[in-house]
Structure formats: C-alpha cells, structure tokens
Amino acid sequence: MIYLDNNATTKIDEHVLEAMMPYFQEEYANPSSIYGFSKKASDAIKEARGVIKDFINAKDEKEIIFTSCGSESANTAIKGVLTYNKSQKHIITTKVEHPCVLNLYQTLEKQGYKVDYIGVNSDGDLDLEELEAKITADTALVSVMWANNETGVIFPIKKISEIIKSKNKETKFFVDAVQAAGKIPIDVQENGIDLLGISGHKFHAPKGIGALYVNSKTLITPLIVGGHQERGKRAGTENVPYIAGLAKAAELAQDGLKYEATEVKRLRDKLESNLLKNIYNSRLNTGVSNRVPNTTNIGFEYVEGELILLHMSDLGICASSGSACTSGSLEPSHVLRAMNVPFTAIHGSIRFSLSKYTTEKEIDYVTEKMPEIIQKITAISPYQDELAELKKHKIANGRY
Ligand code: PLP
C-alpha cells in the first residue's frame, strides 16, 4: 500500500503512541481531581500546553485550548468571537476554505450575518486588493486558511493581518492552520494572528484531538459550556492521552520541518515533474511556488478522477480526487472551481499528499504506474479528437 493521502489524515507516529500509552491504563485519573493520583495526568496537560504554545510561538500557555479536532477549533473560534461581540455583523472569508468553515458561514448568513467570500487567481493566490476593499467598521472577523487542503497553496498570513489591522483594529483574525501545522513554521505573534486552529491527525497524532489558540486580547464565548476545564473556554473532562499525543506530535513536527522543506519537497517535486512530463494530458492546477512541501494537485484532462482513483487503488495507491461524490452526483471541487481550472481538467484532478513516511521507491512506483493508468482511461474517453489536438499542442511546445 502506498499512501499519498496525508492531507486527509496521517499515520500515528510510534513515539506519539508511546507518549499516549501511560494515560490509558496507568495514569487514568481525572486531571481535575485533588488527590495525588491525578497529578501525573494534570502535569501531562500542563506540559502539553507549553509544548503547543512553543509550537505556534504563542506568548502564554493560557492562550491554548485543547479541542477534539480542527472543525471544533474553527467553530469555537468563529462562533466564539461572534457571540461575544454581537454588535458587528460582517465577516470576510475566502472561496476556498474547508467545509468546516464554509458550511458554518452559510448557516451564519441565514442568521443575518453578511459574509464576503474573497476569490483566488488561477495559481490559487488570494485577491488581497479585494480583501482590503471589503473591510469596514462593521467587520467582526476575517477568517482565512493558512494552507489549502486540496492544493497546498499558502496564503500570505502576515500581509493579510497587516491589511486587517491597517483598516480596522477591532477586527479579529482567525487562521485555519490545519494543513500548515507540521509542514511549515507557525508563528502567531510574528504573523499578527488572533485565533488559530490546528488538528493532530494531520501531523501524526491521532484523530480526535486539536487545539485552538486565542490570544489574550481576544475574548470568546465558549462553544461547549459545562465544567471549568480549559479555563472555562471548553468544558469536558480533558482527553489526557490524546493531549499528550498531540504534544509529542508537535515536538516531532517542529524537529521535522527541515525534512519537510527538503526531502518531502524533493519527492513531491520529483513525482510532479515526472507526471507532467510523461503524461501529455496532465496539468499542474496551481502555481509552482507558494505551496506546502508535501502537496501537488494535478489535473488529467478529459478523464474522470474517480476512475483514476479506482485504478490507483487496484495497485494499492491511495490519493484523493478534487470531486466530492455526493448522492450519486459528482460535484467538482469548490477550490478548483474558484481557481477557474478548465472544465476539461477539473473532473480528472488528483491530489497527491506525501509525508515523512513516503519513500523514494514509492514515488518511483507511482511515477511508473500513473502513465499506464491514465493511458488506459484516456483510451476509452469519448473526447479522442480533443485529446489528439492536446497531444499535438504539447509536442509542438516541447512539453511532452
Ligand atoms: N481545515 C482544513 C484546512 C482541513 O483540511 C481540515 C480537514 O481536512 C479541517 C479544517 C478539519 O479538521 P478535522 O478533520 O480535524 O475536523
């Protein structure tokens, strides 16, 4: 099995699992209890909070809230800011956010909020002029992802925070860093971020644990109300083993950033350039720079993405398509649509996402097999004239 779907989820690192184990059967006390037996559990949480603080360079451990996932972090941040400050009713976000953010904004629109969705260009880069023009005195929140889950495109977070603060100092800035954490350095102070969400299962911690950064100047109303855990910002008995696992994963991710930027990137680039060179009906759906090191999104023209995935699966290769198959109809990806990816390629777009576990041998295997798969599917495409024209064009331009 060759797993190139690490933006969907990742394998748990063995050191992470090891760090979690003591808190299942030995140190299982409720960390809020007052007897000595709970000390190891409460110490583990305290230590983990410090590790996450350092991981994102927050100023204070009190600014870290443990959550159950990236979706909860985003929901807590967005609803938390808007519920605390009911006077402003305007939100700015982008057309390419994750559904956990976009679907929430659609709900908020029904509740009377005005939401502006900023567009991107064909490389996937955000229209900063449009963003700047939309900020008004009524803007409560700007919410932007750091790296896109489908394309890997990185948004210029520092520039965006400067734009926001120059136009309205009261506007809060939430960053969904779920796909950035573990792939590029995260620094909330340097980038002027008010709230930031991460999710453990995207960087080799288990599914079911995340964190939210809320800077000390930002006040939120909690999403989950109950006990006094997480300083009253998120009720519920703490998930000690998973919190310990998240912290270990963050430590390992921090140490591994150089490997991501060099080795993971080298393998991604090798795969990408070989596929683009060896398959005439392929195109890179993004620009080449400005991306996290592990992701490439390639469109195969005049073929169906789901069919490509099935053929890949037969060979034990896991990746994702840009389409979401919902109730029998194939909806093209909202991200690729926002980038104006041509209709000829949008349905045949595949996201390959690597990790520290991806090997050269695996990349060589996928490089060898993909042209065979695409050729097989292309042969049964009803668009043979268009494909012949495309091939001629690519050969004429020396790109095949
Ligand atoms: N934000 C982005 C950019 C994501 O890619 C994901 C998950 O794919 C999420 C948020 C949601 O994270 P979780 O699955 O932990 O809820």
Short mmCIF file of C-alpha atoms and ligand atoms in Angstrom, two decimals, residues 7-8 68-72 74 97-98 100-101 145 147-149 176-179 198-202 208-209 351, ligand 1:
data_model
loop_
_atom_site.label_atom_id
_atom_site.label_comp_id
_atom_site.label_asym_id
_atom_site.label_seq_id
_atom_site.Cartn_x
_atom_site.Cartn_y
_atom_site.Cartn_z
CA ASN A 7 -3.81 15.76 3.76
CA ALA A 8 -6.80 13.53 4.57
CA SER A 68 -11.43 17.50 19.67
CA CYS A 69 -10.46 18.42 16.09
CA GLY A 70 -9.82 21.14 13.54
CA SER A 71 -13.54 21.57 12.92
CA GLU A 72 -14.20 22.20 16.61
CA ALA A 74 -12.77 26.62 13.82
CA GLU A 97 -11.89 27.40 2.81
CA HIS A 98 -12.51 23.95 4.21
CA CYS A 100 -15.95 23.15 8.34
CA VAL A 101 -15.63 26.91 7.85
CA MET A 145 -6.83 29.29 5.93
CA ALA A 147 -2.60 26.36 3.56
CA ASN A 148 -5.24 24.87 1.31
CA ASN A 149 -6.08 21.22 1.88
CA ASP A 176 -7.30 27.73 9.98
CA ALA A 177 -3.78 26.27 10.15
CA VAL A 178 -4.87 22.63 9.99
CA GLN A 179 -2.93 21.98 6.75
CA ILE A 198 -4.77 23.00 14.36
CA SER A 199 -5.68 19.31 14.18
CA GLY A 200 -3.48 16.46 15.44
CA HIS A 201 -4.37 13.82 12.85
CA LYS A 202 -2.83 15.89 10.06
CA GLY A 208 -9.95 13.34 17.75
CA ILE A 209 -7.57 15.93 19.14
CA ARG A 351 -4.36 15.45 -5.04
N1 PLP B 1 -9.37 22.74 7.96
C1 PLP B 1 -8.69 22.18 6.96
C2 PLP B 1 -7.91 23.06 6.04
C3 PLP B 1 -8.71 20.80 6.78
O1 PLP B 1 -8.01 20.25 5.78
C4 PLP B 1 -9.46 20.00 7.68
C5 PLP B 1 -9.54 18.55 7.49
O2 PLP B 1 -9.33 18.02 6.43
C6 PLP B 1 -10.15 20.63 8.72
C7 PLP B 1 -10.08 22.01 8.83
C8 PLP B 1 -10.96 19.86 9.71
O3 PLP B 1 -10.13 19.15 10.57
P1 PLP B 1 -10.71 17.93 11.41
O4 PLP B 1 -10.84 16.77 10.49
O5 PLP B 1 -9.69 17.68 12.47
O6 PLP B 1 -12.00 18.37 11.97
#
